Short mmCIF file of C-alpha atoms in Angstrom, two decimals:
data_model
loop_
_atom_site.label_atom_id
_atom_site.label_comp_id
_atom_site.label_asym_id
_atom_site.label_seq_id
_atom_site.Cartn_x
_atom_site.Cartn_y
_atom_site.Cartn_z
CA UNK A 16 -17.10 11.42 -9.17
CA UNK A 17 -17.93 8.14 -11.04
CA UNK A 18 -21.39 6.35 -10.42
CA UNK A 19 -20.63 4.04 -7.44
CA UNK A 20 -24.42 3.33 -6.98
CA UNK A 21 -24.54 0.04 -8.92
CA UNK A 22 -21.25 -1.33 -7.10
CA UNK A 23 -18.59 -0.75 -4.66
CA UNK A 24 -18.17 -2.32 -0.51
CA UNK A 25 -21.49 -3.42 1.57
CA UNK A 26 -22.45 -0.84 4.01
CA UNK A 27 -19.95 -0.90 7.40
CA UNK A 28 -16.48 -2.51 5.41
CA UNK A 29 -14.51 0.07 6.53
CA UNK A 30 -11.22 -1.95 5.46
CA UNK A 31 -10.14 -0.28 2.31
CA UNK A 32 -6.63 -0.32 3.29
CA UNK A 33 -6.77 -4.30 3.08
CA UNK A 34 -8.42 -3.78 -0.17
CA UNK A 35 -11.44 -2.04 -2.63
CA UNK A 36 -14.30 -3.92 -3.68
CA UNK A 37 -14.37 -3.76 -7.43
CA UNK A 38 -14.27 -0.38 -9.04
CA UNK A 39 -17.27 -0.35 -11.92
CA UNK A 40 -15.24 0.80 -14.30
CA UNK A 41 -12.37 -2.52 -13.84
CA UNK A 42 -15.20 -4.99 -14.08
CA UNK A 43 -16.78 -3.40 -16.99
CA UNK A 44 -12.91 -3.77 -18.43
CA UNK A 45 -12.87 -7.44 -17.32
CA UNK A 46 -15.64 -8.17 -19.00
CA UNK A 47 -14.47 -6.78 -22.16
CA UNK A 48 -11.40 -8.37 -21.64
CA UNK A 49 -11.87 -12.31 -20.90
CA UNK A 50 -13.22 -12.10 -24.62
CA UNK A 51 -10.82 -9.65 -26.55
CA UNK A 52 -7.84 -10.36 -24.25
CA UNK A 53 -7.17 -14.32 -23.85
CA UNK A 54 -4.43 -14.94 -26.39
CA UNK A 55 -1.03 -14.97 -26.22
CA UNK A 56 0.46 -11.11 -26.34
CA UNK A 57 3.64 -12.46 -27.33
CA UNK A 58 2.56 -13.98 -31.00
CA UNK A 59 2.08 -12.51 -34.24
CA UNK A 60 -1.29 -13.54 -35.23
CA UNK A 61 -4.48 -11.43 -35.38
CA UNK A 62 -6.15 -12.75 -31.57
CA UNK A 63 -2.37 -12.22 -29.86
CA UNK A 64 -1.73 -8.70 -31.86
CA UNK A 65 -5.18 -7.60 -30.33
CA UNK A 66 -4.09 -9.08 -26.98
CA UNK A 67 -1.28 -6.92 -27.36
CA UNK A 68 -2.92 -3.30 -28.13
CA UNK A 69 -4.95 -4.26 -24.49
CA UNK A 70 -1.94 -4.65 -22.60
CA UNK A 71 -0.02 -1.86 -24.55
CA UNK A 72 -2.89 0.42 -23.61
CA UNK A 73 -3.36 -0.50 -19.99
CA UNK A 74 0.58 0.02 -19.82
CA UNK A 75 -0.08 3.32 -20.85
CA UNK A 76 -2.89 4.22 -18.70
CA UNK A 77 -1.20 3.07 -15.53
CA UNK A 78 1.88 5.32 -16.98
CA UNK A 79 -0.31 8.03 -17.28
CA UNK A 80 -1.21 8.04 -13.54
CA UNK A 81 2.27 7.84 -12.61
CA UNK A 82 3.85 10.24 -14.36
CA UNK A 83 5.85 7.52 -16.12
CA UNK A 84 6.86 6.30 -19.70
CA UNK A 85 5.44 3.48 -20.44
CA UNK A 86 8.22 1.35 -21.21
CA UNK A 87 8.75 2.28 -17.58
CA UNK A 88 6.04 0.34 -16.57
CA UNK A 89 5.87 -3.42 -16.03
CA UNK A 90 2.76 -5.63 -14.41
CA UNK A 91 3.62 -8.66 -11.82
CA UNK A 92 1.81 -11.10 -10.27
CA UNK A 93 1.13 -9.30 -6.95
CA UNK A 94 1.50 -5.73 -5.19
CA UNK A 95 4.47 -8.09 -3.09
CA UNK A 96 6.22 -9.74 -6.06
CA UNK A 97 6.64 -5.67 -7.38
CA UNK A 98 8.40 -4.96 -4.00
CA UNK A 99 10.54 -8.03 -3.87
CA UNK A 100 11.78 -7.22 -7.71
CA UNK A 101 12.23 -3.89 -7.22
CA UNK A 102 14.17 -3.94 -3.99
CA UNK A 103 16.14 -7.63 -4.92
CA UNK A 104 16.64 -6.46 -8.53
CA UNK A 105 18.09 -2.60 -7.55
CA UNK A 106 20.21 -4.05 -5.16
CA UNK A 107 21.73 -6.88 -7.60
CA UNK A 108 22.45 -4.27 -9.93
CA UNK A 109 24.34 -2.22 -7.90
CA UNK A 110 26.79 -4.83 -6.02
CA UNK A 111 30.04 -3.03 -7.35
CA UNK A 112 28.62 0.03 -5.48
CA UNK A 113 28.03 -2.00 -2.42
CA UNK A 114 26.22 -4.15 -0.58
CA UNK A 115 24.40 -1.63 1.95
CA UNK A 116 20.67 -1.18 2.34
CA UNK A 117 18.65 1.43 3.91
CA UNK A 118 14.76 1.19 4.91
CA UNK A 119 12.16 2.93 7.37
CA UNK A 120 11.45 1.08 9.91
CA UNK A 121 7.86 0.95 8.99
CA UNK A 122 8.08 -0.18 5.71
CA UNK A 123 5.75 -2.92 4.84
CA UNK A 124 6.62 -6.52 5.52
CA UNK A 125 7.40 -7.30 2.45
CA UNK A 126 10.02 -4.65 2.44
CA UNK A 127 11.47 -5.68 5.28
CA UNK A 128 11.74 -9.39 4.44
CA UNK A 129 13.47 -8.72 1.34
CA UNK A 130 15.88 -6.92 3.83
CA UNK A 131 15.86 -9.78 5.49
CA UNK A 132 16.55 -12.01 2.56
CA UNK A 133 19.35 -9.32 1.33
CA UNK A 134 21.15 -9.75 4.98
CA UNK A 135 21.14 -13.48 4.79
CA UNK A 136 22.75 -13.07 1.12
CA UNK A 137 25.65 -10.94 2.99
CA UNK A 138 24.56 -7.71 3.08
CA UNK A 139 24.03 -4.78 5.22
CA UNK A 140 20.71 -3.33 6.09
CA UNK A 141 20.14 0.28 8.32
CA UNK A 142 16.38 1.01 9.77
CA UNK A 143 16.10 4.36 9.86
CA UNK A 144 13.61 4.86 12.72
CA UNK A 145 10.29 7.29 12.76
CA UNK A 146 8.61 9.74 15.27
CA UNK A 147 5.80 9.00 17.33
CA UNK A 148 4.05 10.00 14.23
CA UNK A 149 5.23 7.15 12.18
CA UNK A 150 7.29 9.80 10.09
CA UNK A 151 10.48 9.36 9.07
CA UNK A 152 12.92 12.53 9.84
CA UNK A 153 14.40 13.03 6.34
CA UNK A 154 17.71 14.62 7.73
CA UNK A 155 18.13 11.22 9.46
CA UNK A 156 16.90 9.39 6.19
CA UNK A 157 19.92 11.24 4.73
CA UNK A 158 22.24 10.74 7.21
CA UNK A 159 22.15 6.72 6.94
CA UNK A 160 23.07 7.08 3.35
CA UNK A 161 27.40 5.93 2.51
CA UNK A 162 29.52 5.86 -0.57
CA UNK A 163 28.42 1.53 -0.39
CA UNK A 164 24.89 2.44 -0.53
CA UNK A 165 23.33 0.47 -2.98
CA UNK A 166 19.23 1.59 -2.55
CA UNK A 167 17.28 3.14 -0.05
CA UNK A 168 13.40 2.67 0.75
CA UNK A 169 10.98 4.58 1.58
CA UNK A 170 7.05 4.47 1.80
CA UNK A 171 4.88 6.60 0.37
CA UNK A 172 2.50 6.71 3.33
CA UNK A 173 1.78 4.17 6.06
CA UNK A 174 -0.17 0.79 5.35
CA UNK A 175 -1.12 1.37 8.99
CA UNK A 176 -1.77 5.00 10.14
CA UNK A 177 -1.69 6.55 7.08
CA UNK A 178 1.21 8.73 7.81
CA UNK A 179 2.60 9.92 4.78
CA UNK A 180 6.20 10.48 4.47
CA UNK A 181 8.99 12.60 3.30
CA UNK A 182 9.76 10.98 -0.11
CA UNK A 183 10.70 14.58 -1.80
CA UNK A 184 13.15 15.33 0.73
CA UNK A 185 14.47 11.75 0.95
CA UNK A 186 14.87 11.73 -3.27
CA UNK A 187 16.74 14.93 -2.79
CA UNK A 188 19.11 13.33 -0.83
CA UNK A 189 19.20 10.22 -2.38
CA UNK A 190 20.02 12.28 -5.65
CA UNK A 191 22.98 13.93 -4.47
CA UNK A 192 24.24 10.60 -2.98
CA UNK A 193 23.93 9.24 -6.04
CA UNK A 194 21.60 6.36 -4.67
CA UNK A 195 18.68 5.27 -6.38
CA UNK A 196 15.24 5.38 -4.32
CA UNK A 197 12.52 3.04 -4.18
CA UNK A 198 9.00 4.02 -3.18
CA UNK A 199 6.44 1.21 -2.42
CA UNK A 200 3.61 3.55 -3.02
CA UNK A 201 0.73 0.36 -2.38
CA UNK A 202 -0.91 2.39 -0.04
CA UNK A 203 -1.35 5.52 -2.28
CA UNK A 204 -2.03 4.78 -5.44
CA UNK A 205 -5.25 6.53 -6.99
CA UNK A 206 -6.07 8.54 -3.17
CA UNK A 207 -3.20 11.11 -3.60
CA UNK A 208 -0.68 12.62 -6.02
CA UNK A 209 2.41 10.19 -6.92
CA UNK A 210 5.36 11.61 -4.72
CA UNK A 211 8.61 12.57 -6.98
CA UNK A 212 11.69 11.86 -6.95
CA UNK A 213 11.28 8.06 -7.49
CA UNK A 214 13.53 5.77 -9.02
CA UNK A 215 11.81 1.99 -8.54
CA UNK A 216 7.92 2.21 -7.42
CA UNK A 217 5.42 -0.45 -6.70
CA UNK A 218 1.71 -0.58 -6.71
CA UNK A 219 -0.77 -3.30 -6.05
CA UNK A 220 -4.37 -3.25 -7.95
CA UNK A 221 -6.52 -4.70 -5.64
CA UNK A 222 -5.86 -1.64 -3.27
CA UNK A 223 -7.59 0.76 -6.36
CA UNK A 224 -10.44 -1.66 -7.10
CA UNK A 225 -8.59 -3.49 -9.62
CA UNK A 226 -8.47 -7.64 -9.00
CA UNK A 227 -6.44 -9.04 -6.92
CA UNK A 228 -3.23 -10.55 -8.81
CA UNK A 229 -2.14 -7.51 -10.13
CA UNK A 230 1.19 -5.58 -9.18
CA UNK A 231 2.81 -2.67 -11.07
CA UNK A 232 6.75 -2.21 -11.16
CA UNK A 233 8.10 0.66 -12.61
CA UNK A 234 11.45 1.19 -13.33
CA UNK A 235 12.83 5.01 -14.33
CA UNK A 236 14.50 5.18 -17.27
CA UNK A 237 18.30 5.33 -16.78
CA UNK A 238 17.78 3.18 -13.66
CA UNK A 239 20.02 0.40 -13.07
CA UNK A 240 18.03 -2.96 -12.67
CA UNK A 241 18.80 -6.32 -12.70
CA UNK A 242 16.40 -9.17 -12.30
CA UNK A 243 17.27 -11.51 -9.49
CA UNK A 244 14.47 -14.44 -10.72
CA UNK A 245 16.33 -16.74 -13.59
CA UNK A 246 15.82 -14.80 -17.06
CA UNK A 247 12.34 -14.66 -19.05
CA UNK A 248 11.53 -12.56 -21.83
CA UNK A 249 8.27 -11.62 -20.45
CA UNK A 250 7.22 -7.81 -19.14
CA UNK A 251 10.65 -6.34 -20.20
CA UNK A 252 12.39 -9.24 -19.32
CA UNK A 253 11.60 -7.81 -15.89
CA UNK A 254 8.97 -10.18 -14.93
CA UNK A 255 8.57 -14.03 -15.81
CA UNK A 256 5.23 -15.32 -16.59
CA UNK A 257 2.29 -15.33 -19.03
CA UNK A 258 0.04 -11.92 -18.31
CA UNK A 259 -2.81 -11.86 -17.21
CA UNK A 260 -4.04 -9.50 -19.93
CA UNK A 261 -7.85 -9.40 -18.98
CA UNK A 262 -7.39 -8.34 -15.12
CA UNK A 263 -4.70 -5.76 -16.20
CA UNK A 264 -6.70 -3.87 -18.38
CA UNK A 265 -9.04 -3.84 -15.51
CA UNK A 266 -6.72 -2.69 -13.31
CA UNK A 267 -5.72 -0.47 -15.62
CA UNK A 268 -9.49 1.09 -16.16
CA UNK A 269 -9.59 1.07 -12.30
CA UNK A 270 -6.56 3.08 -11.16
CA UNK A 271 -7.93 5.35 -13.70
CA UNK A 272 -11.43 5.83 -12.81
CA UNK A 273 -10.38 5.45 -9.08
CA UNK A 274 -8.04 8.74 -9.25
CA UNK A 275 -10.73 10.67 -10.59
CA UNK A 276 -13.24 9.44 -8.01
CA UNK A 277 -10.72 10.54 -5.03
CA UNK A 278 -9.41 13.24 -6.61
CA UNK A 279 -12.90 14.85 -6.34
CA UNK A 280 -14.03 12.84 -3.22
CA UNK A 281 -10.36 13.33 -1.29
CA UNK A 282 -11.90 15.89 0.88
CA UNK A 283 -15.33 14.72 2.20
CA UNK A 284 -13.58 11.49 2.88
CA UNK A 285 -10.68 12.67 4.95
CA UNK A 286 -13.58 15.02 6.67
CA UNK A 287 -15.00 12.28 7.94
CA UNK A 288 -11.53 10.67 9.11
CA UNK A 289 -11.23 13.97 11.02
CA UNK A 290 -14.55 13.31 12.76
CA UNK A 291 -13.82 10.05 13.63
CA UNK A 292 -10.25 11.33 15.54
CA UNK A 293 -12.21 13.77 17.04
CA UNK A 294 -15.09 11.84 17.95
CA UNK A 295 -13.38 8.16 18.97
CA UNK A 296 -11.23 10.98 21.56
CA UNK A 297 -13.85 12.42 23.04
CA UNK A 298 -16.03 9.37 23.53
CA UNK A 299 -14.03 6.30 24.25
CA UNK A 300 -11.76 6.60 27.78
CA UNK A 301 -8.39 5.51 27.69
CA UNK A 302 -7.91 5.71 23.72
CA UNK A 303 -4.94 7.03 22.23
CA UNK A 304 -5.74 7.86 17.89
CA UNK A 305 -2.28 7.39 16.58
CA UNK A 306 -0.48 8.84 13.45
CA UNK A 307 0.10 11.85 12.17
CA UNK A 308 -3.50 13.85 12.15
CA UNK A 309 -1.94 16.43 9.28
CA UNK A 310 0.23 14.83 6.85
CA UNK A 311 -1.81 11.56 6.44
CA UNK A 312 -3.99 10.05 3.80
CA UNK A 313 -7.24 11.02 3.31
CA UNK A 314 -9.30 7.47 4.15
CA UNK A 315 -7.40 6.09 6.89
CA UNK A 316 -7.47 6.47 11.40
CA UNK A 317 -6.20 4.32 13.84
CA UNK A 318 -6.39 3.78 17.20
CA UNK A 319 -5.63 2.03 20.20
CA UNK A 320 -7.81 1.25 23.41
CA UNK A 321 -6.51 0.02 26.39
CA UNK A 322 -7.56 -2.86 28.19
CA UNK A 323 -9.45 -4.60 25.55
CA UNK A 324 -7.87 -6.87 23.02
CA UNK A 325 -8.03 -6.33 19.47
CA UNK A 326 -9.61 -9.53 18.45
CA UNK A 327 -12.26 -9.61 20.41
CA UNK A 328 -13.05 -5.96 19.55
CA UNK A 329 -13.14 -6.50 16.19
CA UNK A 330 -15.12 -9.57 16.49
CA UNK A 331 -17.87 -7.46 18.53
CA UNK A 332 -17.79 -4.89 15.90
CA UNK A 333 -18.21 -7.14 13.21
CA UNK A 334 -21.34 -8.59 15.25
CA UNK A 335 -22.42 -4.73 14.71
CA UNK A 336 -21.75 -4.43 10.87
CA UNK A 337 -18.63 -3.38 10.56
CA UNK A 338 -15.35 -4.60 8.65
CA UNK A 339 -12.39 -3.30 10.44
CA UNK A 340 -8.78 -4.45 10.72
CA UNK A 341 -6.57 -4.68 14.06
CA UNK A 342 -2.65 -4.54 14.29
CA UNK A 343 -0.15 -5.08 10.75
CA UNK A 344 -2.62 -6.19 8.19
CA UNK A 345 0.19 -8.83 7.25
CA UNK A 346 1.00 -9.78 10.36
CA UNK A 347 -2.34 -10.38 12.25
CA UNK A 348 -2.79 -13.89 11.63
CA UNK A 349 0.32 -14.69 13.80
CA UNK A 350 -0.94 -12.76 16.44
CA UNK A 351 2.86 -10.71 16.40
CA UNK A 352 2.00 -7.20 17.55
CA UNK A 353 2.37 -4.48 14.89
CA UNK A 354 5.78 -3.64 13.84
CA UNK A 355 4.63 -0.25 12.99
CA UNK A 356 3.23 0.54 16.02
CA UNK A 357 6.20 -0.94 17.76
CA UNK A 358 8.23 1.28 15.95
CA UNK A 359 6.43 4.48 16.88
CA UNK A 360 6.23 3.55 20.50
CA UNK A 361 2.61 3.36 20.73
CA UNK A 362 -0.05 0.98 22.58
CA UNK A 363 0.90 -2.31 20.16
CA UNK A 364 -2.70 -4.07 21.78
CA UNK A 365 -6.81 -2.84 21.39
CA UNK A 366 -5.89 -1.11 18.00
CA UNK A 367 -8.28 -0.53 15.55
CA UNK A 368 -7.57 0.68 11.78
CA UNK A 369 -10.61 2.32 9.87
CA UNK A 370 -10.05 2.85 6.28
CA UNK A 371 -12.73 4.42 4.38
CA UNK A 372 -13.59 2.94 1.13
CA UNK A 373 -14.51 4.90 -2.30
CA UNK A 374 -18.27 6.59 -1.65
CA UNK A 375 -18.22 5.92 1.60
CA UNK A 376 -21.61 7.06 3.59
CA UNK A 377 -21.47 9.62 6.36
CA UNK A 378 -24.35 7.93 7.98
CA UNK A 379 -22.07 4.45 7.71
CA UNK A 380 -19.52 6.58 9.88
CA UNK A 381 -22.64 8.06 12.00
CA UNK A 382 -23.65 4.65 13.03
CA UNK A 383 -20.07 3.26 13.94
CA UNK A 384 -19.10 6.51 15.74
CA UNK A 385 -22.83 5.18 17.85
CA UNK A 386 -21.68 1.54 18.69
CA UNK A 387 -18.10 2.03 19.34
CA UNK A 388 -18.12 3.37 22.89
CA UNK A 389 -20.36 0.65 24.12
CA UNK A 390 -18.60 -2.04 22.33
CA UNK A 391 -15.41 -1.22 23.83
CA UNK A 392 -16.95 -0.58 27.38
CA UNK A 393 -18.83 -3.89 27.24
CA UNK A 394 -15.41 -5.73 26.45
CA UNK A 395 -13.68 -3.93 29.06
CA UNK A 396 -16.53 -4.86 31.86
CA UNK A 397 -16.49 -8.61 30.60
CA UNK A 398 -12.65 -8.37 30.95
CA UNK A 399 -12.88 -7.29 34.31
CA UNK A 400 -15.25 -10.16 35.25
CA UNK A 401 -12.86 -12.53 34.46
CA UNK A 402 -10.69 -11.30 36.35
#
């Protein structure tokens, strides 16, 4: 595992899945970067050619972890601008197939709203539900595919729960439909093994301790893609914009270091999401810990209390130390109730998401496992003394 001692998230931020504080090894790249990487790759003079080699090389590094080619590989501005190409531009290149979409109906919002934005252009969009899990059942996944199927969707694992998904099973099917998949894999990038079978896949840096403003698209070769953005000769003509060459070679140096780190770490870290599922069930009444407590990632555990709201729970926990999130981490700030949840047909109220960041401390989990049960129980008597 790399050093993490001289960097990494402030004892109690148990939010990874929002995002990773810097990785060492990206800022040490950034560094480098802002001096060697500031001109413009596309020119032909000495600063831009070495410009170029950076962004050539963090191509291939990124490739690297993704099983990829690197011409397969393109950066964007965001982990959201990746999804919105990738869905907008597989759909517009398949119109003389058809016009139908399919997505799980857990997806990430920014999935869904370019579903949204595809059914206001004319199309056709199925939701393919999930179990109480949050799985999708890939025989269903299957089933929703037609002969006007243009793309399907589906998540690596959940931005929520951290149930991870059929995506072999669903590529299988997509193959022999002849239906090109895409896998928004934001959520598992660097903690597990990239799922096959893909055919568009997006990424988003900040989630691997990489800066924020950083978004991988990749594109398998032979796929059909057409951007929906006016042209730009930029990324593979697949993305319009100067790069930011500096933060992606750090991102690049990130994902990199950041899949070693879990690939060793993995286990003591999805230990200790075990102990928390065991531990939040056996001493908080009236809980229910929601996804799927097998076939999840390794950092991440929600769960729901009743009567007690999410806000103020996570305002009395941060009052303790800790840095949690509460309900769709898109979402929250319009108070909607999670989507995800929704769709699973769990409690949608008093939910709690722990993701464990990279070297996280077992005496960090110790001392939140402590608090928890009186936090909630002192929000639950206040509630009932206003009532």
């Amino acid at each position: 595992m790399a050093d993490t001692s001289t960097a990494g998230a402030p004892s109690g931020y148990f939010d990874a899945a929002s995002t990773e504080a810097p990785h060492p090894a990206g800022r040490a790249a950034l560094l480098e970067a802002l001096d060697a990487g500031w001109a413009d790759p596309a020119r032909l003079y000495g600063p831009a050619r070495a410009t170029r080699l950076l962004l050539d090389r963090a191509r291939a590094r990124v490739a690297g972890v993704l099983g990829a080619r690197p011409d397969e590989v393109s950066f964007t501005s965001s982990g959201t601008q990746a999804v919105h190409l990738a869905v907008l531009g597989g759909l517009q290149a398949r119109r003389r197939a058809g016009r139908h979409l399919v997505v799980g109906a857990v997806e990430h919002s920014s999935v869904l709203h370019a579903a949204e934005e595809h059914e206001r252009g004319g199309g056709e969009v199925t939701v393919v539900g999930v179990d109480r899990a949050g799985r999708v059942d890939p025989e269903e996944f299957a089933a929703a595919l037609r002969p006007d199927t243009a793309l399907a969707c589906l998540q690596s694992a959940n931005h929520e729960v951290g149930t991870v998904q059929p995506v072999a099973e669903a590529a299988e099917a997509c193959r022999a439909a002849g239906v090109p998949l895409f896998v928004d894999a934001a959520q598992s990038l660097g903690r597990a093994d990239v799922p096959p079978g893909w055919s568009f896949l997006a990424g988003s840096a900040h989630k691997w301790g990489g800066p924020a403003g950083v978004g991988v698209l990749a594109v398998r070769k032979g796929t059909r893609w057409r951007s929906p953005l006016p042209a730009d000769e930029r990324e593979g003509r697949r993305v319009p914009g100067f790069e930011n060459v500096p933060a992606i070679a750090a991102a690049a140096a990130a994902l990199e270091a950041y899949r070693a780190d879990m690939a060793a770490d993995a286990p003591r870290v999805s230990a200790l999401v075990d102990r928390i599922r065991a531990e939040v069930a056996r001493s908080v009444p009236d809980v229910e810990v929601v996804g799927d407590p097998v076939r999840r990632l390794p950092h991440l555990v929600t769960f729901s209390c009743l009567y007690v709201e999410g806000e103020a729970l996570l305002t009395e926990l941060d009052r303790l130390g800790f840095a949690v999130s509460s309900g769709s981490s898109c979402t929250a700030d319009t108070l909607r109730p999670s989507h995800v949840l929704e769709a699973m047909g769990v409690l949608t109220h008093g939910n709690v998401r722990v993701s464990l960041p990279r070297g996280v401390a077992a005496a960090d989990v110790d001392r939140f496992l402590g608090v928890l049960p009186a936090a909630v129980a002192r929000l639950r008597e206040t509630l009932r003394a206003g009532t």
